[in-house]
N, CA, C and O of each residue as an XYZ file, in Angstrom:
852
protein
N       0.919     -1.380     -0.026
C      -0.133     -0.151     -0.089
C       0.612      1.457     -0.354
O       1.426      1.532     -1.274
N       0.407      2.308      0.203
C       1.253      3.435     -0.256
C       0.843      4.174      1.443
O      -0.348      4.272      1.739
N       1.717      4.556      2.252
C       1.884      5.144      2.871
C       1.658      6.284      2.745
O       2.007      6.987      1.797
N       0.776      6.746      4.102
C       0.054      7.848      4.421
C       0.684      9.339      4.477
O       1.079      9.495      5.633
N       0.915     10.378      3.788
C       1.851     11.633      3.924
C       0.645     12.474      3.463
O      -0.045     12.607      2.453
N       0.757     13.082      4.973
C      -0.259     14.092      5.167
C      -0.157     15.425      4.600
O      -1.122     16.156      4.378
N       1.139     15.722      4.363
C       2.008     16.799      3.835
C       1.660     16.490      2.100
O       1.098     17.290      1.352
N       1.911     15.802      1.913
C       1.437     15.398      0.788
C      -0.128     15.617     -0.311
O      -0.396     16.058     -1.429
N      -0.777     15.048      0.755
C      -2.252     15.075      0.506
C      -2.449     16.606      1.011
O      -3.070     17.275      0.185
N      -2.135     17.182      1.963
C      -2.234     18.844      2.184
C      -2.203     19.493      1.177
O      -2.970     20.417      0.907
N      -0.991     18.935      0.264
C      -0.126     20.137     -1.069
C      -1.456     19.862     -2.401
O      -2.026     20.707     -3.091
N      -1.585     18.642     -2.385
C      -2.773     18.474     -3.233
C      -4.517     18.740     -2.960
O      -5.358     18.814     -3.855
N      -4.710     18.829     -1.837
C      -5.882     19.207     -1.504
C      -5.995     21.226     -1.472
O      -6.995     21.919     -1.660
N      -4.524     21.675     -1.154
C      -4.486     22.869     -1.214
C      -4.941     23.702     -2.835
O      -5.672     24.647     -3.135
N      -4.071     22.766     -3.579
C      -4.109     23.325     -5.135
C      -5.661     22.917     -6.026
O      -6.215     23.487     -6.967
N      -6.069     21.517     -5.134
C      -7.185     21.591     -5.906
C      -8.606     22.728     -5.459
O      -9.590     23.016     -6.140
N      -8.203     23.205     -4.005
C      -8.820     24.260     -3.554
C      -8.733     25.576     -4.250
O      -9.668     26.359     -4.085
N      -7.827     25.884     -4.932
C      -7.251     27.338     -5.558
C      -7.761     27.106     -6.954
O      -7.564     27.946     -7.832
N      -8.391     26.021     -7.170
C      -8.933     26.102     -8.415
C     -10.463     25.794     -8.083
O     -11.006     24.975     -8.825
N     -11.447     26.519     -6.752
C     -12.541     26.290     -6.298
C     -13.307     24.778     -6.265
O     -14.534     24.685     -6.266
N     -12.518     23.761     -6.239
C     -13.024     22.690     -5.736
C     -14.138     22.543     -4.818
O     -13.853     22.899     -3.675
N     -15.317     22.126     -4.980
C     -15.761     22.503     -3.423
C     -15.527     21.449     -2.349
O     -15.645     21.752     -1.162
N     -15.256     20.434     -2.669
C     -14.878     19.430     -1.734
C     -13.377     19.403     -1.197
O     -13.013     18.818     -0.177
N     -12.640     20.076     -1.987
C     -11.499     20.504     -1.702
C     -11.465     21.736     -0.521
O     -11.002     21.583      0.609
N     -11.926     22.700     -0.928
C     -12.529     23.419      0.230
C     -12.885     23.490      1.156
O     -12.536     24.334      1.981
N     -13.759     22.554      1.325
C     -14.030     22.332      2.979
C     -13.150     21.074      3.432
O     -13.455     20.759      4.582
N     -12.394     20.455      3.020
C     -11.284     19.295      3.478
C     -10.183     20.627      3.663
O      -9.442     20.417      4.624
N      -9.924     21.846      3.022
C      -8.594     22.543      3.660
C      -8.868     23.228      4.642
O      -8.058     23.585      5.497
N     -10.317     23.537      4.608
C     -10.707     24.144      5.887
C     -10.811     23.408      7.272
O     -11.031     24.075      8.283
N     -10.616     21.683      7.353
C     -10.715     20.804      8.446
C      -9.174     21.073      8.317
O      -8.579     21.665      9.217
N      -8.675     20.729      7.434
C      -6.871     20.514      7.556
C      -6.607     21.705      8.422
O      -6.247     21.548      9.589
N      -6.780     22.945      7.873
C      -6.266     23.652      8.987
C      -7.021     23.770     10.302
O      -6.338     24.015     11.296
N      -8.355     23.627     10.449
C      -8.563     23.512     11.977
C      -7.875     22.150     12.508
O      -7.912     22.087     13.737
N      -7.477     21.441     12.108
C      -7.109     20.020     12.739
C      -5.628     20.124     12.725
O      -5.087     19.645     13.722
N      -4.874     20.623     11.856
C      -3.211     20.604     12.057
C      -3.054     19.875     11.147
O      -1.905     19.435     11.203
N      -3.713     19.400     10.118
C      -3.205     18.149      9.294
C      -2.374     18.529      8.351
O      -2.840     19.388      7.603
N      -1.238     18.163      8.118
C       0.018     18.756      6.975
C       0.214     20.071      7.311
O       0.423     20.824      6.359
N       0.204     20.496      8.290
C       0.625     21.788      9.221
C       0.400     22.274     10.139
O       0.400     21.500     11.097
N       0.024     24.009     10.522
C      -0.044     23.969     12.055
C      -1.881     24.546     11.837
O      -2.629     25.072     11.014
N      -1.852     23.928     13.374
C      -3.461     24.842     13.183
C      -3.473     26.190     13.043
O      -2.633     27.003     13.428
N      -4.805     26.418     12.282
C      -4.873     28.026     11.954
C      -6.377     28.125     11.656
O      -6.875     27.536     10.697
N      -7.237     29.051     12.689
C      -8.573     28.814     12.582
C      -8.958     29.765     11.856
O      -9.787     29.551     10.971
N      -8.510     30.851     12.043
C      -8.603     32.105     10.726
C      -8.965     31.855      9.524
O      -9.985     32.241      8.953
N      -7.895     31.028      9.025
C      -7.713     30.464      7.742
C      -8.838     29.398      7.444
O      -9.540     29.350      6.434
N      -8.873     28.226      8.959
C     -10.112     27.384      8.735
C     -11.945     27.901      8.264
O     -12.861     27.394      7.617
N     -11.753     28.989      8.927
C     -12.891     29.826      8.576
C     -12.983     30.509      6.837
O     -13.992     30.824      6.205
N     -11.712     30.565      6.472
C     -11.900     31.613      5.471
C     -12.485     30.379      4.449
O     -13.464     30.509      3.715
N     -11.649     29.149      4.578
C     -11.801     28.031      3.402
C     -13.256     27.522      3.499
O     -13.811     27.259      2.432
N     -14.025     27.330      4.791
C     -14.606     26.893      5.168
C     -16.306     27.818      4.585
O     -17.376     27.514      4.058
N     -15.718     28.838      5.027
C     -16.890     30.135      4.174
C     -17.176     29.812      3.081
O     -18.230     29.415      2.583
N     -15.962     30.035      2.601
C     -15.917     29.875      0.626
C     -16.609     28.763      0.483
O     -17.718     28.951     -0.018
N     -16.289     27.415      0.807
C     -16.973     26.358      0.383
C     -18.456     26.421      0.740
O     -19.321     26.054     -0.055
N     -18.769     26.972      2.151
C     -20.317     27.116      2.348
C     -21.081     27.929      1.327
O     -22.258     27.765      1.003
N     -20.088     28.982      0.795
C     -20.917     29.895     -0.411
C     -21.203     29.336     -1.896
O     -21.481     29.958     -2.922
N     -21.034     27.877     -1.658
C     -20.687     27.124     -2.719
C     -21.814     25.577     -2.489
O     -22.081     24.639     -3.240
N     -22.234     25.927     -1.096
C     -23.303     25.380     -0.819
C     -23.152     23.852     -0.080
O     -24.108     23.101      0.107
N     -21.636     23.534      0.329
C     -20.968     22.575      0.684
C     -21.857     22.312      2.129
O     -21.751     23.111      3.060
N     -22.873     20.932      2.231
C     -23.116     20.967      3.707
C     -22.324     20.510      4.420
O     -22.817     20.281      5.524
N     -20.764     20.114      4.299
C     -19.881     19.918      5.166
C     -19.503     20.915      5.682
O     -19.417     21.055      6.902
N     -19.220     21.756      4.855
C     -18.835     23.555      5.383
C     -19.409     23.971      6.075
O     -18.750     24.512      6.964
N     -20.739     24.047      6.215
C     -21.851     24.287      7.015
C     -21.209     23.831      8.360
O     -20.860     24.467      9.354
N     -21.171     22.400      8.015
C     -21.475     21.903      9.724
C     -20.070     21.942     10.843
O     -19.891     21.893     12.060
N     -19.175     22.072      9.491
C     -18.057     22.577     10.527
C     -17.624     23.793     10.987
O     -16.836     23.986     11.913
N     -18.199     24.637     10.270
C     -18.813     26.148     10.697
C     -19.579     26.518     11.760
O     -19.627     27.584     12.374
N     -20.360     25.175     11.938
C     -21.433     24.866     13.250
C     -20.549     24.879     14.561
O     -20.503     25.615     15.546
N     -19.803     23.640     14.114
C     -18.401     23.042     15.417
C     -17.822     24.025     15.325
O     -17.862     24.287     16.527
N     -16.947     25.360     14.639
C     -16.290     26.128     15.118
C     -17.363     27.121     15.824
O     -17.126     27.623     16.923
N     -18.252     27.302     15.291
C     -18.907     28.289     16.329
C     -19.448     27.781     17.686
O     -19.469     28.471     18.705
N     -19.853     26.594     17.601
C     -20.450     26.005     19.082
C     -19.290     26.197     20.035
O     -19.640     26.901     20.982
N     -17.980     25.796     20.107
C     -17.064     25.689     20.780
C     -16.254     26.629     21.053
O     -15.505     26.770     22.020
N     -16.540     27.642     19.633
C     -15.541     29.466     20.150
C     -14.262     29.100     19.711
O     -13.281     29.428     20.379
N     -14.107     28.244     18.316
C     -12.713     27.980     17.679
C     -12.285     29.483     17.093
O     -13.255     30.053     16.596
N     -11.272     30.109     17.052
C     -10.773     30.953     16.756
C     -11.859     32.491     16.539
O     -11.923     33.274     15.591
N     -12.588     32.461     17.825
C     -13.032     33.647     18.529
C     -12.827     33.622     19.751
O     -12.141     32.927     20.500
N     -13.738     34.754     19.905
C     -13.357     35.212     21.919
C     -14.334     33.712     22.403
O     -13.934     33.067     23.372
N     -15.141     33.426     21.921
C     -16.269     32.458     23.311
C     -17.154     31.726     21.876
O     -16.949     32.119     20.728
N     -18.105     30.656     22.213
C     -18.816     30.202     21.366
C     -20.020     31.329     21.057
O     -20.384     32.297     21.725
N     -20.397     30.908     20.022
C     -21.652     31.696     19.332
C     -22.831     30.621     18.784
O     -22.827     30.054     17.691
N     -23.966     30.487     19.984
C     -24.796     29.328     19.994
C     -25.742     29.674     18.274
O     -26.075     28.983     17.311
N     -25.865     31.138     18.672
C     -27.024     31.508     17.570
C     -26.102     30.689     15.965
O     -26.686     30.073     15.074
N     -24.932     30.898     16.025
C     -24.736     31.146     14.677
C     -24.059     29.303     13.851
O     -23.862     28.777     12.756
N     -23.944     28.974     15.540
C     -23.916     27.019     15.295
C     -25.273     26.462     15.014
O     -25.346     25.345     14.501
N     -26.494     27.221     15.338
C     -27.552     26.471     14.822
C     -27.661     26.817     13.480
O     -27.845     25.938     12.638
N     -27.553     28.212     13.121
C     -28.031     28.271     12.186
C     -27.428     27.454     10.870
O     -27.946     27.030      9.836
N     -25.823     27.436     11.514
C     -24.933     26.318     10.528
C     -25.250     25.053     10.636
O     -25.563     24.395      9.644
N     -25.214     24.600     11.721
C     -26.374     23.468     11.697
C     -27.564     22.909     11.021
O     -27.541     21.731     10.666
N     -28.688     23.710     10.794
C     -29.508     23.599     10.144
C     -29.165     23.817      8.618
O     -29.973     23.318      7.834
N     -28.322     24.340      8.199
C     -28.276     25.049      7.063
C     -27.269     23.378      6.447
O     -27.311     22.810      5.355
N     -26.633     23.116      7.451
C     -26.123     21.749      6.737
C     -27.313     20.427      6.863
O     -27.340     19.566      5.984
N     -28.225     20.384      7.988
C     -28.476     19.383      8.142
C     -30.498     19.361      7.110
O     -31.291     18.424      7.204
N     -30.737     20.659      6.288
C     -31.532     20.946      5.388
C     -31.089     20.082      3.833
O     -31.864     19.694      2.959
N     -29.427     19.951      3.884
C     -28.954     19.557      2.678
C     -28.515     17.827      3.217
O     -27.634     17.211      2.616
N     -29.235     17.241      4.350
C     -29.102     15.341      4.612
C     -27.574     15.578      5.387
O     -26.672     14.819      5.034
N     -27.311     16.486      6.304
C     -25.634     16.200      6.638
C     -26.372     15.584      7.967
O     -27.341     16.168      8.451
N     -25.819     14.284      8.568
C     -25.985     13.670      9.222
C     -25.717     13.682     10.656
O     -26.371     13.167     11.563
N     -24.063     14.727     10.723
C     -23.370     14.911     11.789
C     -24.496     16.376     12.501
O     -24.835     16.734     13.630
N     -24.732     16.812     11.201
C     -25.420     18.373     11.400
C     -26.629     17.923     12.000
O     -26.946     18.671     12.924
N     -27.359     17.059     11.838
C     -28.695     16.887     12.047
C     -28.502     16.330     13.408
O     -29.182     16.878     14.275
N     -27.807     15.461     13.751
C     -27.466     15.049     15.273
C     -26.882     16.511     16.079
O     -27.367     16.702     17.195
N     -26.036     17.373     15.650
C     -25.730     18.116     16.763
C     -26.801     19.188     16.957
O     -26.803     19.964     17.912
N     -27.766     19.172     15.922
C     -28.736     20.274     15.814
C     -30.065     19.645     17.268
O     -30.788     20.358     17.964
N     -29.933     18.058     17.274
C     -30.459     17.608     17.879
C     -30.302     17.080     19.520
O     -31.078     16.540     20.308
N     -28.747     17.575     19.599
C     -28.458     17.480     20.400
C     -28.765     19.115     21.360
O     -28.772     19.234     22.585
N     -28.972     20.111     20.414
C     -28.728     21.127     20.589
C     -30.214     21.603     21.330
O     -30.371     22.546     22.106
N     -31.293     20.588     20.807
C     -32.727     20.970     21.541
C     -32.708     20.032     22.509
O     -33.444     20.410     23.421
N     -32.123     18.792     22.788
C     -31.992     17.990     24.030
C     -31.432     18.649     25.166
O     -31.858     18.334     26.277
N     -30.455     19.600     25.045
C     -29.653     20.348     25.857
C     -30.396     21.381     25.844
O     -30.605     21.493     27.052
N     -31.108     22.458     25.222
C     -31.462     23.359     25.806
C     -30.092     24.177     25.238
O     -29.731     25.077     25.998
N     -29.480     24.045     24.322
C     -27.952     25.172     23.782
C     -28.056     25.829     22.588
O     -27.730     25.458     21.461
N     -28.675     27.111     23.064
C     -28.762     27.673     21.806
C     -30.119     28.486     21.584
O     -30.345     29.660     21.290
N     -31.039     27.231     21.879
C     -32.564     27.058     21.958
C     -33.141     26.867     23.018
O     -32.532     26.507     24.025
N     -34.153     27.031     22.992
C     -34.926     26.277     24.088
C     -35.340     24.928     24.238
O     -35.921     24.260     23.383
N     -35.077     24.646     25.133
C     -35.117     22.758     25.490
C     -36.503     22.168     24.712
O     -37.654     22.575     24.864
N     -36.125     21.313     24.017
C     -37.291     20.680     23.002
C     -36.716     18.962     22.829
O     -35.890     18.492     22.046
N     -37.565     18.288     23.942
C     -37.273     17.348     23.748
C     -37.806     16.778     22.201
O     -37.073     16.236     21.374
N     -39.110     17.019     22.059
C     -40.101     16.237     21.009
C     -39.275     16.846     19.906
O     -39.211     16.184     18.870
N     -38.722     17.835     19.945
C     -38.049     18.328     18.388
C     -36.723     17.571     18.435
O     -36.315     17.367     17.291
N     -35.907     17.083     19.394
C     -34.708     16.444     19.727
C     -35.562     14.893     19.042
O     -35.575     14.523     17.868
N     -35.996     14.449     19.849
C     -36.264     12.870     19.576
C     -36.726     12.966     17.466
O     -36.249     12.250     16.585
N     -37.389     13.693     17.367
C     -37.651     13.711     15.766
C     -36.391     13.842     15.212
O     -36.125     12.855     14.527
N     -35.462     14.716     15.238
C     -34.077     14.735     14.655
C     -33.337     13.592     14.547
O     -32.702     13.183     13.575
N     -33.521     12.960     15.980
C     -32.557     11.870     15.907
C     -33.220     10.746     15.685
O     -32.578      9.707     15.841
N     -34.899     10.625     15.198
C     -35.336      9.830     14.222
C     -34.838      9.815     13.053
O     -34.631      8.822     12.356
N     -34.619     10.982     12.791
C     -34.641     11.426     11.115
C     -33.088     10.460     10.995
O     -33.054      9.359     10.447
N     -32.087     11.016     11.513
C     -30.487     10.382     11.443
C     -30.666      8.336     11.580
O     -30.211      7.469     10.834
N     -31.413      8.228     12.704
C     -31.255      6.875     12.924
C     -32.180      6.233     11.620
O     -32.047      5.029     11.403
N     -32.983      6.916     10.876
C     -33.411      6.269      9.695
C     -31.925      5.977      8.579
O     -31.630      5.028      7.853
N     -31.549      6.699      8.748
C     -30.255      7.063      8.070
C     -29.231      6.271      8.313
O     -28.180      6.245      7.673
N     -29.541      5.554      9.320
C     -28.415      4.389     10.298
C     -27.170      5.441     11.417
O     -26.149      4.896     11.838
N     -27.486      6.919     11.750
C     -26.148      7.683     12.277
C     -26.287      6.842     13.448
O     -27.475      6.553     13.592
N     -25.476      6.285     14.429
C     -24.786      5.568     15.395
C     -25.211      6.405     16.722
O     -25.707      5.944     17.749
N     -24.907      7.673     16.450
C     -25.092      8.811     17.597
C     -26.382      9.004     17.732
O     -26.701      8.995     18.921
N     -27.699      9.261     16.648
C     -28.757      9.353     16.753
C     -29.861      8.059     17.294
O     -30.953      8.209     17.842
N     -29.083      6.625     16.893
C     -29.822      5.710     17.649
C     -29.444      5.452     19.146
O     -30.199      4.986     19.999
N     -27.879      5.914     19.348
C     -27.503      6.035     20.866
C     -28.557      6.939     21.582
O     -29.226      6.203     22.308
N     -28.991      8.279     21.676
C     -29.524      9.070     21.742
C     -30.899      8.792     21.939
O     -31.477      9.065     22.991
N     -31.403      8.296     21.036
C     -33.285      8.080     21.209
C     -33.099      6.323     22.179
O     -34.198      5.990     22.623
N     -32.309      5.603     22.414
C     -32.207      4.600     23.348
C     -32.014      5.259     24.838
O     -32.745      4.957     25.782
N     -30.862      6.262     24.934
C     -31.244      7.042     25.968
C     -32.271      7.596     26.709
O     -32.599      7.538     27.894
N     -32.816      8.296     25.454
C     -34.012      8.957     26.154
C     -35.001      8.384     26.295
O     -35.869      8.930     26.976
N     -35.237      7.183     25.765
C     -36.533      5.887     25.947
C     -35.999      5.621     27.197
O     -36.885      5.394     28.020
N     -34.378      5.543     27.834
C     -34.229      4.613     28.907
C     -34.780      5.234     29.973
O     -35.477      4.718     30.847
N     -34.335      6.718     29.833
C     -35.041      7.762     31.213
C     -36.221      8.493     31.101
O     -36.710      9.095     32.057
N     -36.810      8.468     29.741
C     -38.124      8.954     29.952
C     -38.086     10.425     29.552
O     -38.961     11.170     29.992
N     -37.075     10.920     28.698
C     -36.638     12.389     28.167
C     -37.878     12.842     27.168
O     -37.674     12.980     25.962
N     -38.798     12.998     27.587
C     -39.551     13.258     26.029
C     -40.696     12.041     25.541
O     -41.713     12.303     24.900
N     -40.428     11.128     25.840
C     -41.099      9.735     25.564
C     -41.401      8.992     26.931
O     -41.015      9.318     28.053
N     -42.109      8.016     26.595
C     -42.554      7.034     28.242
C     -41.084      6.495     28.429
O     -40.156      6.637     27.632
N     -41.063      5.877     29.590
C     -39.755      4.907     29.353
C     -40.139      3.485     28.807
O     -41.208      2.913     29.021
N     -39.184      3.058     28.133
C     -39.650      1.683     27.760
C     -38.028      0.915     27.598
O     -37.239      1.355     26.762
N     -37.732     -0.042     28.329
C     -36.633     -0.998     28.610
C     -36.409     -1.155     26.963
O     -35.545     -0.655     26.243
N     -37.471     -2.004     26.660
C     -37.502     -2.848     25.696
C     -37.472     -2.194     24.280
O     -37.240     -2.757     23.210
N     -37.697     -1.157     24.462
C     -36.959      0.090     22.963
C     -35.821      0.354     23.254
O     -34.925      0.379     22.411
N     -35.634      0.611     24.558
C     -34.098      1.340     24.688
C     -33.166      0.342     24.134
O     -32.221      0.470     23.355
N     -33.683     -0.718     24.749
C     -32.604     -2.126     24.333
C     -32.602     -1.957     23.310
O     -31.462     -1.556     23.075
N     -33.369     -1.993     22.049
C     -33.342     -2.219     20.997
C     -32.847     -1.301     20.247
O     -32.373     -1.563     19.141
N     -32.884     -0.264     20.678
C     -32.209      1.256     19.782
C     -30.674      0.864     20.165
O     -29.918      0.567     19.240
N     -30.189      0.855     21.529
C     -28.606      0.642     21.980
C     -28.319     -0.964     21.016
O     -27.176     -1.034     20.565
N     -28.812     -1.617     20.844
C     -28.662     -2.434     20.098
C     -28.086     -2.339     18.339
O     -26.997     -2.707     17.900
N     -29.321     -1.677     17.542
C     -29.131     -0.730     16.559
C     -27.887     -0.010     16.165
O     -27.276     -0.148     15.106
N     -27.550      0.901     17.316
C     -26.059      1.661     17.180
C     -25.018      1.131     17.398
O     -23.924      1.459     16.939
N     -25.315      0.049     18.293
C     -23.915     -1.241     18.209
C     -23.460     -1.494     17.076
O     -22.290     -1.795     16.840
N     -24.404     -1.386     16.233
C     -24.353     -2.353     14.667
C     -23.904     -1.286     13.817
O     -23.323     -1.772     12.846
N     -23.939      0.192     13.775
C     -24.158      1.109     13.135
C     -23.110      1.445     12.260
O     -23.143      2.080     11.206
N     -21.904      0.769     13.033
C     -20.350      1.257     11.848
C     -19.704      2.140     12.726
O     -18.611      2.411     12.228
N     -19.891      2.826     13.997
C     -19.654      4.158     14.656
C     -19.196      3.631     15.795
O     -19.932      3.300     16.724
N     -17.813      3.511     15.790
C     -17.003      2.849     16.827
C     -17.234      3.595     18.023
O     -17.318      2.891     19.029
N     -17.390      5.133     18.233
C     -17.387      6.141     19.213
C     -18.405      5.426     19.667
O     -18.334      4.683     20.645
N     -19.610      5.653     18.839
C     -21.027      5.151     19.924
C     -21.539      4.075     19.825
O     -22.557      3.796     20.457
N     -20.792      3.027     18.804
C     -21.205      1.512     19.608
C     -20.739      1.272     20.359
O     -21.191      0.341     21.026
N     -19.119      2.148     20.917
C     -19.111      1.295     22.158
C     -20.153      1.969     23.457
O     -20.725      1.315     24.329
N     -20.179      3.312     23.283
C     -21.268      4.043     24.121
C     -22.133      2.915     24.733
O     -22.175      2.384     25.843
N     -23.016      2.711     23.210
C     -24.323      1.982     23.526
C     -23.997      0.219     24.035
O     -24.652     -0.371     24.895
N     -23.121     -0.224     23.446
C     -22.873     -1.596     24.225
C     -22.787     -1.720     25.636
O     -23.476     -2.537     26.245
N     -21.710     -0.700     26.378
C     -21.885     -0.467     27.223
C     -23.375     -0.308     28.394
O     -23.665     -0.832     29.470
N     -24.160      0.878     27.325
C     -25.688      1.080     27.997
C     -26.378     -0.081     27.899
O     -27.191     -0.336     28.788
N     -26.238     -0.764     27.090
C     -27.264     -2.075     26.708
C     -26.689     -3.412     27.834
O     -27.423     -4.273     28.320
N     -25.270     -3.280     28.045
C     -25.007     -4.402     28.813
C     -25.601     -3.768     30.410
O     -26.180     -4.347     31.329
N     -25.191     -2.428     30.255
C     -25.599     -1.960     31.969
C     -27.288     -2.286     32.113
O     -27.795     -2.752     33.133
N     -27.915     -1.991     31.066
C     -29.686     -1.979     31.401
C     -29.614     -3.685     31.381
O     -30.653     -4.119     31.878
N     -29.172     -4.212     31.175
C     -29.398     -5.977     31.078
C     -29.202     -6.238     32.644
O     -29.999     -6.729     33.443
N     -27.870     -5.753     32.849
C     -27.818     -5.763     34.240
C     -28.964     -5.757     35.220
O     -29.588     -6.600     35.865
N     -28.977     -4.403     35.051
C     -30.220     -3.867     36.009
C     -31.512     -4.504     36.164
O     -32.142     -4.678     37.207
N     -31.867     -4.880     34.784
C     -33.178     -5.694     34.632
C     -33.160     -6.739     35.452
O     -34.093     -6.967     36.223
N     -31.750     -7.719     35.342
C     -31.231     -9.229     35.584
C     -31.873     -8.962     37.393
O     -32.888     -9.433     37.908
N     -31.019     -8.216     37.883
C     -31.206     -7.459     39.128
C     -32.480     -7.595     39.450
O     -32.942     -8.616     39.960
N     -33.182     -6.490     39.151
C     -34.649     -6.556     39.512
C     -35.393     -7.529     39.553
O     -36.093     -7.730     40.545
N     -35.402     -8.292     38.555
C     -36.170     -9.769     38.500
C     -35.793    -10.409     39.204
O     -36.606    -11.189     39.700
N     -34.350    -10.474     39.678
C     -34.289    -11.385     41.110
C     -34.331    -11.334     42.560
O     -34.326    -12.187     43.447
N     -34.386     -9.642     42.511
C     -35.054     -8.784     43.682
C     -36.325     -9.205     43.938
O     -36.718     -9.790     44.948
N     -37.203     -8.749     42.582
C     -38.596     -9.607     43.273
C     -38.943    -10.602     42.984
O     -40.162    -10.772     42.978
N     -38.039    -11.756     42.601
C     -38.236    -13.252     42.795
C     -38.191    -13.600     44.311
O     -38.927    -14.444     44.822
N     -37.334    -12.931     44.926
C     -36.546    -13.146     45.848
C     -37.842    -12.580     47.190
O     -38.040    -13.192     48.240
N     -38.532    -11.346     46.776
C     -39.278    -10.566     47.697
C     -39.958    -11.285     47.968
O     -40.346    -11.380     49.132
N     -40.489    -12.296     46.738
C     -42.256    -13.080     46.352
C     -41.710    -14.001     47.474
O     -42.123    -13.852     48.624
N     -40.767    -14.975     47.160
C     -40.286    -15.929     47.648
C     -40.307    -15.620     49.357
O     -40.789    -16.512     50.054
N     -39.800    -14.389     50.029
C     -39.476    -14.626     51.365
C     -41.223    -13.812     51.654
O     -41.377    -13.816     52.875
N     -42.211    -13.308     51.112
C     -43.403    -12.964     51.466
C     -44.265    -14.349     51.403
O     -45.025    -14.659     52.320
N     -44.122    -14.964     50.514
C     -45.231    -16.589     50.801
C     -44.500    -17.093     51.892
O     -45.429    -17.419     52.631
N     -43.266    -17.436     52.618
C     -42.843    -18.209     52.891
C     -43.169    -17.237     54.765
O     -43.509    -17.825     55.792
N     -42.994    -16.177     54.672
C     -43.615    -15.359     55.739
C     -44.878    -15.335     56.079
O     -45.268    -15.020     57.203
N     -45.501    -15.618     55.272
C     -47.315    -15.621     55.380
C     -47.792    -17.396     55.165
O     -48.966    -17.764     55.191
N     -47.149    -17.901     55.052
C     -47.581    -19.228     55.567
C     -48.017    -19.850     56.422
O     -47.093    -20.383     57.037
N     -49.378    -20.196     56.999
C     -49.529    -20.612     58.348
C     -48.921    -21.584     58.778
O     -48.169    -22.264     58.079
N     -49.153    -21.788     59.976
C     -47.918    -22.735     60.969
C     -48.791    -24.197     60.165
O     -49.588    -24.034     59.241
N     -48.522    -25.240     60.603
C     -48.480    -26.688     59.963
C     -49.783    -26.804     60.821
O     -50.618    -27.311     60.072
N     -50.201    -26.628     61.739
C     -51.829    -26.936     62.248
C     -52.670    -26.456     62.654
O     -53.484    -26.761     63.526
N     -52.463    -25.224     61.711
C     -53.319    -24.225     61.275
C     -53.612    -24.077     59.845
O     -54.169    -23.057     59.440
N     -53.154    -25.364     58.774
C     -53.498    -25.002     57.560
C     -54.945    -25.228     56.909
O     -55.394    -26.314     57.276
N     -55.395    -24.868     56.466
C     -56.484    -25.440     55.855
C     -56.737    -26.797     55.396
O     -55.962    -27.327     54.600
N     -57.730    -27.374     55.825
C     -57.777    -28.774     55.243
C     -59.053    -28.815     54.161
O     -60.270    -28.741     54.333
N     -58.010    -29.008     52.661
C     -58.942    -28.693     51.662
C     -59.552    -29.931     51.174
O     -60.384    -29.881     50.268
N     -59.175    -31.112     51.745
C     -59.812    -32.658     51.785
C     -60.776    -32.400     51.726
O     -61.648    -33.267     51.723
């Protein structure tokens, strides 16, 4: 195989970006944001991402949302700008932006908390097999946030998230499913023991048992 060479890739993307190749533009912005093939430069990242967004790139809008949400290259977060960017990207079918928008409504970050709207956004992502969206449906169902508590449904969505080919959320979902199953098993054992103890404690003495013959 060919060894990875970040600097060579950076040079190729830079050349393509100078020709206004839209994917190269947002990729170059992310490269500047993350420091791939050179130093981190938030100002340059914003410039390239804005140029790509001007050409309609959903990826560029998403990354501009990330920069605004976390205050990268500015004095602090701008949640209003972040939401506008996420909405623009989500409208173009960008799964990660749709997910970030769901989180904003789930936690009331830059918008009034709206668990119903958050669930709808996560459900949209789940239809496209987005691991984070499926994981959060599981969490919201597990704890009854915006929907009734339903352990079977929560477990189902954790299992779906595990198989979504998303390493980060797959591990979180796997851990959540195992913890849920362990808790349910403990609850079943406790109930069975409690019922057995109650039956034993309320069993009449041998001489006082009813004669049913």
